[in-house]
Short mmCIF file of C-alpha atoms in Angstrom, two decimals:
data_model
loop_
_atom_site.label_atom_id
_atom_site.label_comp_id
_atom_site.label_asym_id
_atom_site.label_seq_id
_atom_site.Cartn_x
_atom_site.Cartn_y
_atom_site.Cartn_z
CA UNK A 1088 11.97 -49.01 -30.32
CA UNK A 1089 8.59 -47.23 -30.24
CA UNK A 1090 8.25 -48.09 -26.54
CA UNK A 1091 11.70 -46.67 -25.81
CA UNK A 1092 10.95 -43.46 -27.73
CA UNK A 1093 7.63 -43.17 -25.88
CA UNK A 1094 9.30 -43.58 -22.52
CA UNK A 1095 11.92 -40.97 -23.43
CA UNK A 1096 9.20 -38.51 -24.45
CA UNK A 1097 7.35 -39.05 -21.15
CA UNK A 1098 10.60 -38.63 -19.22
CA UNK A 1099 11.40 -35.40 -21.04
CA UNK A 1100 7.91 -34.08 -20.43
CA UNK A 1101 8.10 -34.89 -16.73
CA UNK A 1102 11.53 -33.30 -16.50
CA UNK A 1103 10.23 -30.18 -18.25
CA UNK A 1104 7.25 -29.86 -15.87
CA UNK A 1105 9.51 -30.45 -12.87
CA UNK A 1106 11.97 -27.79 -14.02
CA UNK A 1107 9.13 -25.37 -14.58
CA UNK A 1108 7.72 -25.86 -11.09
CA UNK A 1109 11.12 -25.28 -9.53
CA UNK A 1110 10.46 -21.59 -10.12
CA UNK A 1111 8.51 -20.13 -7.20
CA UNK A 1112 5.18 -18.36 -7.49
CA UNK A 1113 4.24 -15.02 -5.93
CA UNK A 1114 0.86 -13.82 -4.68
CA UNK A 1115 0.58 -10.24 -3.42
CA UNK A 1116 -2.39 -8.81 -1.55
CA UNK A 1117 -2.19 -5.11 -2.43
CA UNK A 1118 -4.65 -3.30 -0.16
CA UNK A 1119 -5.80 0.30 -0.60
CA UNK A 1120 -5.61 2.89 2.22
CA UNK A 1121 -4.77 0.34 4.90
CA UNK A 1122 -2.71 1.47 7.87
CA UNK A 1123 -1.35 -1.02 10.37
CA UNK A 1124 -4.80 -1.29 11.98
CA UNK A 1125 -4.70 -5.06 12.34
CA UNK A 1126 -4.86 -7.50 15.21
CA UNK A 1127 -1.34 -8.76 14.51
CA UNK A 1128 -0.05 -5.18 14.76
CA UNK A 1129 -1.57 -4.76 18.20
CA UNK A 1130 -4.87 -3.11 17.31
CA UNK A 1131 -7.33 -3.32 20.19
CA UNK A 1132 -10.30 -2.98 17.86
CA UNK A 1133 -9.65 -4.56 14.44
CA UNK A 1134 -11.03 -8.06 13.85
CA UNK A 1135 -8.62 -9.61 11.33
CA UNK A 1136 -8.17 -13.35 12.03
CA UNK A 1137 -7.07 -14.32 8.51
CA UNK A 1138 -4.41 -11.64 8.18
CA UNK A 1139 -3.26 -12.41 11.71
CA UNK A 1140 -2.90 -16.06 10.70
CA UNK A 1141 -0.82 -15.06 7.68
CA UNK A 1142 1.44 -13.02 9.99
CA UNK A 1143 1.93 -16.13 12.13
CA UNK A 1144 3.09 -17.94 8.99
CA UNK A 1145 5.78 -15.44 8.05
CA UNK A 1146 7.58 -12.24 9.02
CA UNK A 1147 5.70 -9.09 9.99
CA UNK A 1148 7.58 -5.84 9.41
CA UNK A 1149 6.99 -3.14 12.03
CA UNK A 1150 8.73 -0.37 10.13
CA UNK A 1151 7.76 -0.54 6.48
CA UNK A 1152 7.32 2.69 4.55
CA UNK A 1153 5.92 3.91 1.24
CA UNK A 1154 7.67 6.46 -0.96
CA UNK A 1155 4.64 8.73 -1.27
CA UNK A 1156 1.34 8.67 0.61
CA UNK A 1157 -0.98 8.73 -2.37
CA UNK A 1158 -2.19 5.94 -4.64
CA UNK A 1159 -0.74 6.42 -8.12
CA UNK A 1160 2.89 7.36 -7.36
CA UNK A 1161 3.11 4.81 -4.54
CA UNK A 1162 1.88 1.97 -6.72
CA UNK A 1163 4.10 2.98 -9.62
CA UNK A 1164 7.05 2.92 -7.26
CA UNK A 1165 6.22 -0.62 -6.12
CA UNK A 1166 5.65 -1.91 -9.65
CA UNK A 1167 8.77 -0.32 -11.17
CA UNK A 1168 11.24 -0.31 -8.26
CA UNK A 1169 11.74 3.41 -8.89
CA UNK A 1170 11.02 6.25 -6.49
CA UNK A 1171 8.55 9.04 -7.34
CA UNK A 1172 11.38 11.54 -7.69
CA UNK A 1173 13.07 9.24 -10.21
CA UNK A 1174 9.88 8.81 -12.21
CA UNK A 1175 8.99 12.48 -11.75
CA UNK A 1176 5.34 11.66 -11.10
CA UNK A 1177 3.84 12.97 -7.86
CA UNK A 1178 0.12 13.23 -8.66
CA UNK A 1179 -2.71 10.77 -9.15
CA UNK A 1180 -3.58 12.24 -12.54
CA UNK A 1181 -0.63 11.04 -14.64
CA UNK A 1182 -0.41 7.43 -15.85
CA UNK A 1183 3.06 5.87 -15.81
CA UNK A 1184 3.17 5.18 -19.54
CA UNK A 1185 2.21 8.73 -20.44
CA UNK A 1186 5.66 9.77 -19.24
CA UNK A 1187 7.74 6.58 -19.33
CA UNK A 1188 7.64 4.15 -22.23
CA UNK A 1189 11.13 2.85 -21.44
CA UNK A 1190 10.74 1.72 -17.82
CA UNK A 1191 10.68 -2.06 -17.30
CA UNK A 1192 7.87 -2.85 -14.87
CA UNK A 1193 7.32 -5.91 -12.72
CA UNK A 1194 4.59 -7.43 -14.92
CA UNK A 1195 6.70 -6.77 -18.00
CA UNK A 1196 9.80 -8.46 -16.54
CA UNK A 1197 7.93 -11.49 -15.25
CA UNK A 1198 5.96 -11.80 -18.45
CA UNK A 1199 9.21 -11.84 -20.44
CA UNK A 1200 10.51 -14.59 -18.16
CA UNK A 1201 7.69 -17.03 -18.78
CA UNK A 1202 5.45 -16.21 -15.82
CA UNK A 1203 1.70 -15.88 -15.98
CA UNK A 1204 1.12 -12.31 -14.81
CA UNK A 1205 -2.20 -11.65 -13.12
CA UNK A 1206 -3.78 -8.34 -12.12
CA UNK A 1207 -7.09 -8.44 -10.26
CA UNK A 1208 -8.79 -5.30 -8.99
CA UNK A 1209 -6.84 -2.16 -8.16
CA UNK A 1210 -3.14 -2.76 -8.80
CA UNK A 1211 -1.97 0.27 -10.74
CA UNK A 1212 -4.05 3.36 -9.96
CA UNK A 1213 -4.46 3.81 -13.70
CA UNK A 1214 -5.75 0.56 -15.16
CA UNK A 1215 -4.37 1.49 -18.58
CA UNK A 1216 -0.78 1.21 -17.29
CA UNK A 1217 0.78 -2.05 -18.52
CA UNK A 1218 -2.63 -3.50 -19.32
CA UNK A 1219 -1.05 -5.47 -22.16
CA UNK A 1220 1.63 -6.94 -19.85
CA UNK A 1221 -0.85 -8.94 -17.76
CA UNK A 1222 -1.70 -12.37 -19.14
CA UNK A 1223 -4.85 -12.25 -17.00
CA UNK A 1224 -6.48 -8.92 -16.24
CA UNK A 1225 -9.58 -8.08 -14.21
CA UNK A 1226 -9.92 -4.32 -14.13
CA UNK A 1227 -10.71 -2.19 -11.11
CA UNK A 1228 -14.46 -1.95 -10.66
CA UNK A 1229 -16.53 1.06 -9.65
CA UNK A 1230 -18.01 1.48 -6.19
CA UNK A 1231 -21.63 0.48 -5.71
CA UNK A 1232 -24.49 1.06 -3.29
CA UNK A 1233 -27.23 -1.42 -2.42
CA UNK A 1234 -29.51 0.23 0.11
CA UNK A 1235 -32.65 1.52 -1.68
CA UNK A 1236 -32.28 4.99 -0.18
CA UNK A 1237 -28.70 5.25 -1.42
CA UNK A 1238 -29.59 3.99 -4.89
CA UNK A 1239 -32.33 6.64 -5.06
CA UNK A 1240 -29.90 9.30 -3.82
CA UNK A 1241 -27.35 8.42 -6.48
CA UNK A 1242 -30.01 8.60 -9.19
CA UNK A 1243 -31.11 12.02 -7.94
CA UNK A 1244 -27.57 13.38 -7.76
CA UNK A 1245 -26.88 12.11 -11.27
CA UNK A 1246 -30.04 13.74 -12.64
CA UNK A 1247 -29.01 17.01 -11.01
CA UNK A 1248 -25.64 16.85 -12.73
CA UNK A 1249 -23.67 16.76 -9.50
CA UNK A 1250 -19.92 16.29 -10.13
CA UNK A 1251 -17.98 14.50 -8.91
CA UNK A 1252 -20.80 12.02 -8.47
CA UNK A 1253 -20.18 10.51 -5.06
CA UNK A 1254 -22.67 9.02 -2.67
CA UNK A 1255 -22.50 8.54 1.10
CA UNK A 1256 -19.12 7.86 2.71
CA UNK A 1257 -20.29 4.47 4.04
CA UNK A 1258 -22.95 1.78 3.67
CA UNK A 1259 -23.85 -1.39 5.58
CA UNK A 1260 -26.24 -3.21 3.26
CA UNK A 1261 -27.27 -6.72 4.31
CA UNK A 1262 -25.82 -8.42 1.24
CA UNK A 1263 -23.38 -11.16 0.31
CA UNK A 1264 -19.67 -10.42 -0.05
CA UNK A 1265 -19.96 -10.52 -3.83
CA UNK A 1266 -22.37 -7.60 -3.87
CA UNK A 1267 -19.41 -5.30 -3.35
CA UNK A 1268 -16.36 -5.37 -5.58
CA UNK A 1269 -13.79 -6.93 -3.23
CA UNK A 1270 -15.97 -10.01 -2.83
CA UNK A 1271 -16.06 -10.36 -6.59
CA UNK A 1272 -12.31 -9.81 -6.75
CA UNK A 1273 -11.78 -12.74 -4.38
CA UNK A 1274 -13.92 -14.91 -6.66
CA UNK A 1275 -11.84 -13.86 -9.67
CA UNK A 1276 -8.70 -14.83 -7.77
CA UNK A 1277 -10.06 -18.27 -6.94
CA UNK A 1278 -11.17 -18.77 -10.55
CA UNK A 1279 -7.75 -17.71 -11.87
CA UNK A 1280 -5.76 -19.81 -9.39
CA UNK A 1281 -7.56 -22.88 -10.68
CA UNK A 1282 -6.54 -21.94 -14.22
CA UNK A 1283 -2.86 -21.16 -13.56
CA UNK A 1284 -2.16 -23.80 -10.91
CA UNK A 1285 0.11 -25.72 -13.27
CA UNK A 1286 2.00 -22.61 -14.42
CA UNK A 1287 4.45 -20.25 -12.81
CA UNK A 1288 2.65 -17.07 -11.84
CA UNK A 1289 2.89 -13.72 -10.14
CA UNK A 1290 -0.52 -12.49 -9.03
CA UNK A 1291 -1.52 -9.12 -7.63
CA UNK A 1292 -4.78 -9.15 -5.69
CA UNK A 1293 -5.87 -5.52 -5.54
CA UNK A 1294 -8.39 -5.14 -2.72
CA UNK A 1295 -9.98 -1.68 -2.73
CA UNK A 1296 -11.30 -1.43 0.80
CA UNK A 1297 -10.84 0.23 3.22
CA UNK A 1298 -10.69 3.04 0.63
CA UNK A 1299 -13.71 5.33 0.68
CA UNK A 1300 -16.60 4.79 0.56
CA UNK A 1301 -16.57 2.37 3.49
CA UNK A 1302 -19.11 0.05 1.88
CA UNK A 1303 -19.10 -3.44 3.36
CA UNK A 1304 -21.73 -6.11 4.06
CA UNK A 1305 -23.64 -5.62 7.31
CA UNK A 1306 -22.20 -8.76 8.91
CA UNK A 1307 -18.79 -7.06 9.08
CA UNK A 1308 -20.27 -3.96 10.68
CA UNK A 1309 -21.92 -6.26 13.22
CA UNK A 1310 -18.49 -7.42 14.42
CA UNK A 1311 -18.15 -4.05 16.16
CA UNK A 1312 -20.06 -1.81 18.56
CA UNK A 1313 -19.85 1.76 17.30
CA UNK A 1314 -19.80 3.08 20.86
CA UNK A 1315 -16.58 1.18 21.61
CA UNK A 1316 -14.55 3.40 19.30
CA UNK A 1317 -12.65 6.21 20.96
CA UNK A 1318 -12.52 9.65 19.41
CA UNK A 1319 -8.89 10.42 18.49
CA UNK A 1320 -7.27 13.59 19.76
CA UNK A 1321 -7.98 16.50 17.44
CA UNK A 1322 -4.83 18.29 18.58
CA UNK A 1323 -2.62 19.31 15.66
CA UNK A 1324 1.20 19.24 15.74
CA UNK A 1325 2.53 22.43 17.29
CA UNK A 1326 4.91 24.26 14.99
CA UNK A 1327 4.05 22.25 11.87
CA UNK A 1328 4.82 23.79 8.49
CA UNK A 1329 1.79 25.62 7.11
CA UNK A 1330 1.35 23.09 4.28
CA UNK A 1331 2.35 19.97 6.19
CA UNK A 1332 -1.20 18.92 7.03
CA UNK A 1333 -3.62 17.88 4.27
CA UNK A 1334 -7.10 19.35 3.82
CA UNK A 1335 -8.73 15.89 3.40
CA UNK A 1336 -10.84 17.00 0.45
CA UNK A 1337 -11.19 13.36 -0.55
CA UNK A 1338 -13.59 12.65 2.34
CA UNK A 1339 -15.31 16.02 2.00
CA UNK A 1340 -16.32 15.15 -1.56
CA UNK A 1341 -18.71 12.44 -0.30
CA UNK A 1342 -22.37 13.20 0.24
CA UNK A 1343 -23.29 14.19 3.78
CA UNK A 1344 -19.75 15.16 4.88
CA UNK A 1345 -19.38 18.79 6.05
CA UNK A 1346 -16.90 20.77 3.99
CA UNK A 1347 -15.94 23.09 6.84
CA UNK A 1348 -14.80 22.48 10.40
CA UNK A 1349 -14.10 19.30 12.35
CA UNK A 1350 -16.46 16.34 12.22
CA UNK A 1351 -18.62 15.81 15.29
CA UNK A 1352 -18.18 12.76 17.53
CA UNK A 1353 -21.15 10.84 16.11
CA UNK A 1354 -20.02 11.10 12.48
CA UNK A 1355 -16.42 10.42 13.51
CA UNK A 1356 -17.46 7.17 15.22
CA UNK A 1357 -19.60 6.15 12.24
CA UNK A 1358 -16.65 6.62 9.88
CA UNK A 1359 -14.23 4.77 12.17
CA UNK A 1360 -16.81 1.97 12.40
CA UNK A 1361 -17.03 1.84 8.60
CA UNK A 1362 -13.25 1.78 8.23
CA UNK A 1363 -13.02 -1.19 10.60
CA UNK A 1364 -15.91 -3.02 8.93
CA UNK A 1365 -14.12 -2.58 5.60
CA UNK A 1366 -10.91 -4.03 7.05
CA UNK A 1367 -12.75 -7.10 8.32
CA UNK A 1368 -14.40 -7.45 4.91
CA UNK A 1369 -10.95 -7.44 3.29
CA UNK A 1370 -9.72 -9.92 5.89
CA UNK A 1371 -12.46 -12.37 4.89
CA UNK A 1372 -11.40 -12.17 1.23
CA UNK A 1373 -7.79 -12.87 2.24
CA UNK A 1374 -9.04 -15.97 4.06
CA UNK A 1375 -10.85 -17.26 0.97
CA UNK A 1376 -7.76 -16.84 -1.21
CA UNK A 1377 -5.42 -18.46 1.30
CA UNK A 1378 -7.79 -21.42 1.66
CA UNK A 1379 -7.74 -21.87 -2.11
CA UNK A 1380 -3.93 -21.80 -2.20
CA UNK A 1381 -3.92 -24.62 0.35
CA UNK A 1382 -6.59 -26.67 -1.44
CA UNK A 1383 -4.72 -26.46 -4.74
CA UNK A 1384 -1.45 -27.42 -3.02
CA UNK A 1385 0.11 -24.16 -4.24
CA UNK A 1386 1.25 -22.88 -0.87
CA UNK A 1387 4.33 -25.12 -0.90
CA UNK A 1388 5.72 -23.16 -3.87
CA UNK A 1389 4.20 -19.69 -3.38
CA UNK A 1390 5.46 -16.67 -1.47
CA UNK A 1391 2.60 -14.56 -0.11
CA UNK A 1392 2.99 -10.84 0.53
CA UNK A 1393 0.42 -8.65 2.26
CA UNK A 1394 0.95 -4.90 1.84
CA UNK A 1395 -0.70 -1.50 1.53
CA UNK A 1396 -0.10 1.44 -0.79
CA UNK A 1397 0.09 3.95 2.11
CA UNK A 1398 -1.12 4.68 5.62
CA UNK A 1399 -4.23 6.57 6.64
CA UNK A 1400 -5.80 8.88 9.21
CA UNK A 1401 -9.20 8.25 10.77
CA UNK A 1402 -9.63 11.41 12.79
CA UNK A 1403 -6.15 11.81 14.25
CA UNK A 1404 -5.16 15.51 14.33
CA UNK A 1405 -8.82 16.10 13.26
CA UNK A 1406 -7.68 14.92 9.81
CA UNK A 1407 -8.74 12.12 7.46
CA UNK A 1408 -7.31 10.08 4.59
CA UNK A 1409 -3.60 10.32 3.60
CA UNK A 1410 -1.67 12.82 1.42
CA UNK A 1411 1.10 13.98 3.75
CA UNK A 1412 4.57 13.17 5.06
CA UNK A 1413 3.20 12.34 8.51
CA UNK A 1414 4.36 9.05 10.03
CA UNK A 1415 0.81 7.73 10.15
CA UNK A 1416 0.47 8.25 6.38
CA UNK A 1417 3.77 6.76 5.19
CA UNK A 1418 4.08 3.78 7.53
CA UNK A 1419 2.30 0.66 6.28
CA UNK A 1420 1.66 -2.96 7.19
CA UNK A 1421 3.88 -5.51 5.45
CA UNK A 1422 3.82 -9.29 5.92
CA UNK A 1423 5.98 -11.71 3.93
CA UNK A 1424 5.42 -15.45 4.17
CA UNK A 1425 7.72 -17.74 2.23
CA UNK A 1426 6.66 -20.96 0.49
CA UNK A 1427 6.03 -23.83 2.92
CA UNK A 1428 8.58 -26.08 1.19
CA UNK A 1429 11.46 -23.70 2.00
CA UNK A 1430 13.58 -25.50 4.60
CA UNK A 1431 14.78 -22.30 6.31
CA UNK A 1432 11.31 -20.75 6.41
CA UNK A 1433 10.79 -18.30 9.28
CA UNK A 1434 7.32 -18.02 10.83
CA UNK A 1435 5.67 -16.00 13.57
CA UNK A 1436 8.47 -13.42 13.76
CA UNK A 1437 8.56 -9.64 13.61
CA UNK A 1438 11.27 -7.41 12.20
CA UNK A 1439 12.15 -3.81 12.99
CA UNK A 1440 14.24 -3.48 9.82
CA UNK A 1441 13.52 -0.33 7.85
CA UNK A 1442 11.90 -1.62 4.65
CA UNK A 1443 10.52 0.45 1.79
CA UNK A 1444 7.83 -0.58 -0.69
CA UNK A 1445 10.23 0.33 -3.49
CA UNK A 1446 12.29 -2.68 -2.31
CA UNK A 1447 9.58 -5.19 -3.25
CA UNK A 1448 10.61 -5.33 -6.93
CA UNK A 1449 14.25 -6.19 -6.23
CA UNK A 1450 13.22 -8.68 -3.56
CA UNK A 1451 11.02 -10.61 -5.98
CA UNK A 1452 13.67 -10.47 -8.72
CA UNK A 1453 16.12 -12.19 -6.37
CA UNK A 1454 13.51 -14.59 -5.02
CA UNK A 1455 12.55 -15.79 -8.48
CA UNK A 1456 16.13 -15.89 -9.79
CA UNK A 1457 15.62 -13.29 -12.50
CA UNK A 1458 17.88 -10.60 -13.90
CA UNK A 1459 16.13 -7.31 -13.25
CA UNK A 1460 16.54 -3.70 -14.40
CA UNK A 1461 18.26 -0.94 -12.42
CA UNK A 1462 16.28 -0.18 -9.29
CA UNK A 1463 16.09 2.43 -6.54
CA UNK A 1464 15.26 -0.34 -4.06
CA UNK A 1465 17.22 -3.33 -2.85
CA UNK A 1466 16.26 -6.89 -2.05
CA UNK A 1467 15.39 -7.61 1.58
CA UNK A 1468 15.01 -11.35 1.03
CA UNK A 1469 17.83 -11.97 3.48
CA UNK A 1470 15.84 -10.12 6.15
CA UNK A 1471 12.84 -12.37 5.51
CA UNK A 1472 15.16 -15.28 6.32
CA UNK A 1473 16.83 -13.48 9.24
CA UNK A 1474 14.36 -10.92 10.66
CA UNK A 1475 16.84 -9.53 13.22
CA UNK A 1476 19.49 -8.81 10.62
CA UNK A 1477 20.99 -5.33 10.75
CA UNK A 1478 19.60 -3.37 7.82
CA UNK A 1479 19.22 0.15 6.43
CA UNK A 1480 19.53 3.13 8.73
CA UNK A 1481 16.83 5.20 7.04
CA UNK A 1482 13.68 5.18 4.89
CA UNK A 1483 12.61 8.06 2.65
CA UNK A 1484 9.39 9.54 1.30
CA UNK A 1485 8.21 12.65 -0.54
CA UNK A 1486 5.02 14.64 -0.89
CA UNK A 1487 4.58 17.54 -3.28
CA UNK A 1488 2.35 20.50 -2.49
CA UNK A 1489 1.55 21.62 -6.00
CA UNK A 1490 4.38 22.12 -8.45
CA UNK A 1491 6.37 24.66 -6.45
CA UNK A 1492 6.89 23.01 -3.05
CA UNK A 1493 8.29 19.57 -2.25
CA UNK A 1494 8.31 17.91 1.14
CA UNK A 1495 11.03 15.29 1.51
CA UNK A 1496 11.27 13.23 4.67
CA UNK A 1497 13.43 10.60 6.37
CA UNK A 1498 12.95 8.30 9.34
CA UNK A 1499 15.42 6.22 11.31
CA UNK A 1500 12.53 4.28 12.84
CA UNK A 1501 12.31 6.48 15.92
CA UNK A 1502 12.52 10.02 14.60
CA UNK A 1503 11.14 11.71 11.48
CA UNK A 1504 12.82 14.73 9.90
CA UNK A 1505 11.16 16.62 7.05
CA UNK A 1506 12.31 19.49 4.88
CA UNK A 1507 9.91 21.56 2.82
CA UNK A 1508 11.82 22.87 -0.18
CA UNK A 1509 11.30 25.04 -3.21
CA UNK A 1510 10.90 22.43 -5.96
CA UNK A 1511 13.14 24.29 -8.39
CA UNK A 1512 15.81 26.01 -6.31
CA UNK A 1513 15.85 23.41 -3.50
CA UNK A 1514 15.86 26.23 -0.95
CA UNK A 1515 14.75 24.91 2.46
CA UNK A 1516 11.59 26.76 3.41
CA UNK A 1517 11.02 25.06 6.76
CA UNK A 1518 11.95 21.89 8.66
CA UNK A 1519 10.13 19.54 11.02
CA UNK A 1520 11.40 17.00 13.54
CA UNK A 1521 9.04 14.59 15.31
CA UNK A 1522 9.69 11.81 17.79
CA UNK A 1523 7.98 8.47 17.08
CA UNK A 1524 9.69 6.05 19.45
CA UNK A 1525 6.44 4.92 21.03
CA UNK A 1526 3.69 6.24 18.79
CA UNK A 1527 2.61 6.91 15.20
CA UNK A 1528 1.54 10.34 16.38
CA UNK A 1529 3.56 13.35 17.47
CA UNK A 1530 2.31 16.75 18.57
CA UNK A 1531 5.38 19.01 18.76
CA UNK A 1532 7.80 20.00 16.01
CA UNK A 1533 11.20 19.72 17.71
CA UNK A 1534 13.27 21.10 14.82
CA UNK A 1535 15.74 23.65 16.15
CA UNK A 1536 15.44 22.36 19.71
CA UNK A 1537 18.95 22.27 21.18
CA UNK A 1538 18.18 19.11 23.13
CA UNK A 1539 17.67 17.21 19.89
CA UNK A 1540 20.18 18.91 17.61
CA UNK A 1541 22.36 15.79 17.35
CA UNK A 1542 19.59 13.61 15.96
CA UNK A 1543 18.41 16.43 13.69
CA UNK A 1544 21.90 16.87 12.29
CA UNK A 1545 22.18 13.14 11.63
CA UNK A 1546 18.82 12.95 9.86
CA UNK A 1547 19.47 16.12 7.90
CA UNK A 1548 22.66 14.57 6.53
CA UNK A 1549 20.82 11.38 5.56
CA UNK A 1550 18.11 13.42 3.86
CA UNK A 1551 20.54 15.50 1.85
CA UNK A 1552 22.43 12.40 0.73
CA UNK A 1553 19.16 11.02 -0.65
CA UNK A 1554 17.87 14.35 -1.99
CA UNK A 1555 21.00 16.37 -2.94
CA UNK A 1556 20.51 20.11 -2.92
CA UNK A 1557 22.19 20.38 -6.33
CA UNK A 1558 19.48 18.18 -7.88
CA UNK A 1559 16.29 20.21 -7.61
CA UNK A 1560 12.90 18.60 -7.89
CA UNK A 1561 11.49 19.38 -11.32
CA UNK A 1562 7.89 20.00 -12.20
CA UNK A 1563 5.39 17.15 -12.00
CA UNK A 1564 5.69 14.57 -14.76
CA UNK A 1565 9.36 15.36 -15.38
CA UNK A 1566 11.87 12.75 -14.18
CA UNK A 1567 14.73 13.81 -11.96
CA UNK A 1568 17.20 11.70 -13.89
#
């Protein structure tokens, strides 16, 4: 009898473990300030073999968009499945939970459903948001410098009381990957994967580069010749709304960056070099994590997503950073690779479906078989399985200019239409229409052009359906609904 009871207990235990592992895992590379400057996206300069390999193992989306081209609101939108105008948060200064205690976030939902929830590096912009909902939490680390002259500079600036205390915009110290924070983040991921390998998990790997400062080990700088980088056109869009273009104060706050005028060619090339070195540094960390997934035999049950929180400018229009409704700022790279055990797994394909980062939440809810909260996004899991499937006809974003003016924008994948409105009255102050059939860049505002009035009318209707004129945008930190 004891033997029979023992066998039954073993059988039950095995059945329990088997049932647990039937749930899929999720690992998300959430990269900061990364535009689609990758080999797999056709870049002639970026050296990204590991990300390119991941693209060959899944579906690469050519037309993925964020809901706002700035860190905090964009990341909140991904992690809650709610758009910035629903949350009412448009700035980087307001944590999610300062305004919304009631919203069910992704870590909260997965935590409640028995998943190990892991946050490593920069996931939320504000580390305090949902900190208690992660079963494993490695907070975002500060930037660091390792060249003696930069260390001395930082000490001097600190002693002088300079605020904000920011050093040079780039550094190429001859150090190991772990000297900078993304190398350490990769180590934390590997350490954590070994601990949760027998559990169900959702893991966000928040890689900070290529966010400023472009600090990366020298070996990644050495992958490039600075002189090979072309200087982008400094031409600005003709007829753009007066507040459409950002002032790129983020870059200007770093030591050694002029606060007035355009950057000269030498500094422009140095910054572009640093941006690329940072991308290759991130690519190496992706490779380490993917290798660990394979070694631990986790890839067969783990979906891998590679994404960015918004696009970026590296000198185009004589501008830098993000913070606008421009195509180059709201379009992002997105790669989704299903678990290797999935019999209908699609690999090495691209999709032109219009996908929004706000859709990620609903997609993972469906993928993991959960019951999720109300969402502004919708699952695109079916598109991952059938990349050529007909999908949405538009993607939407916003960008506030202070508390009085809101820019709301729509794309159909070829054209971008933007209205700048009074945030309270919803009066249209000015409109923009740009063609993007063959380029991220556009140099002429075609709004009001008779030749293009049909497409403008169509996009205007789509925009007003998404942002009704009888629902004005309220002040920052006040939800629209």
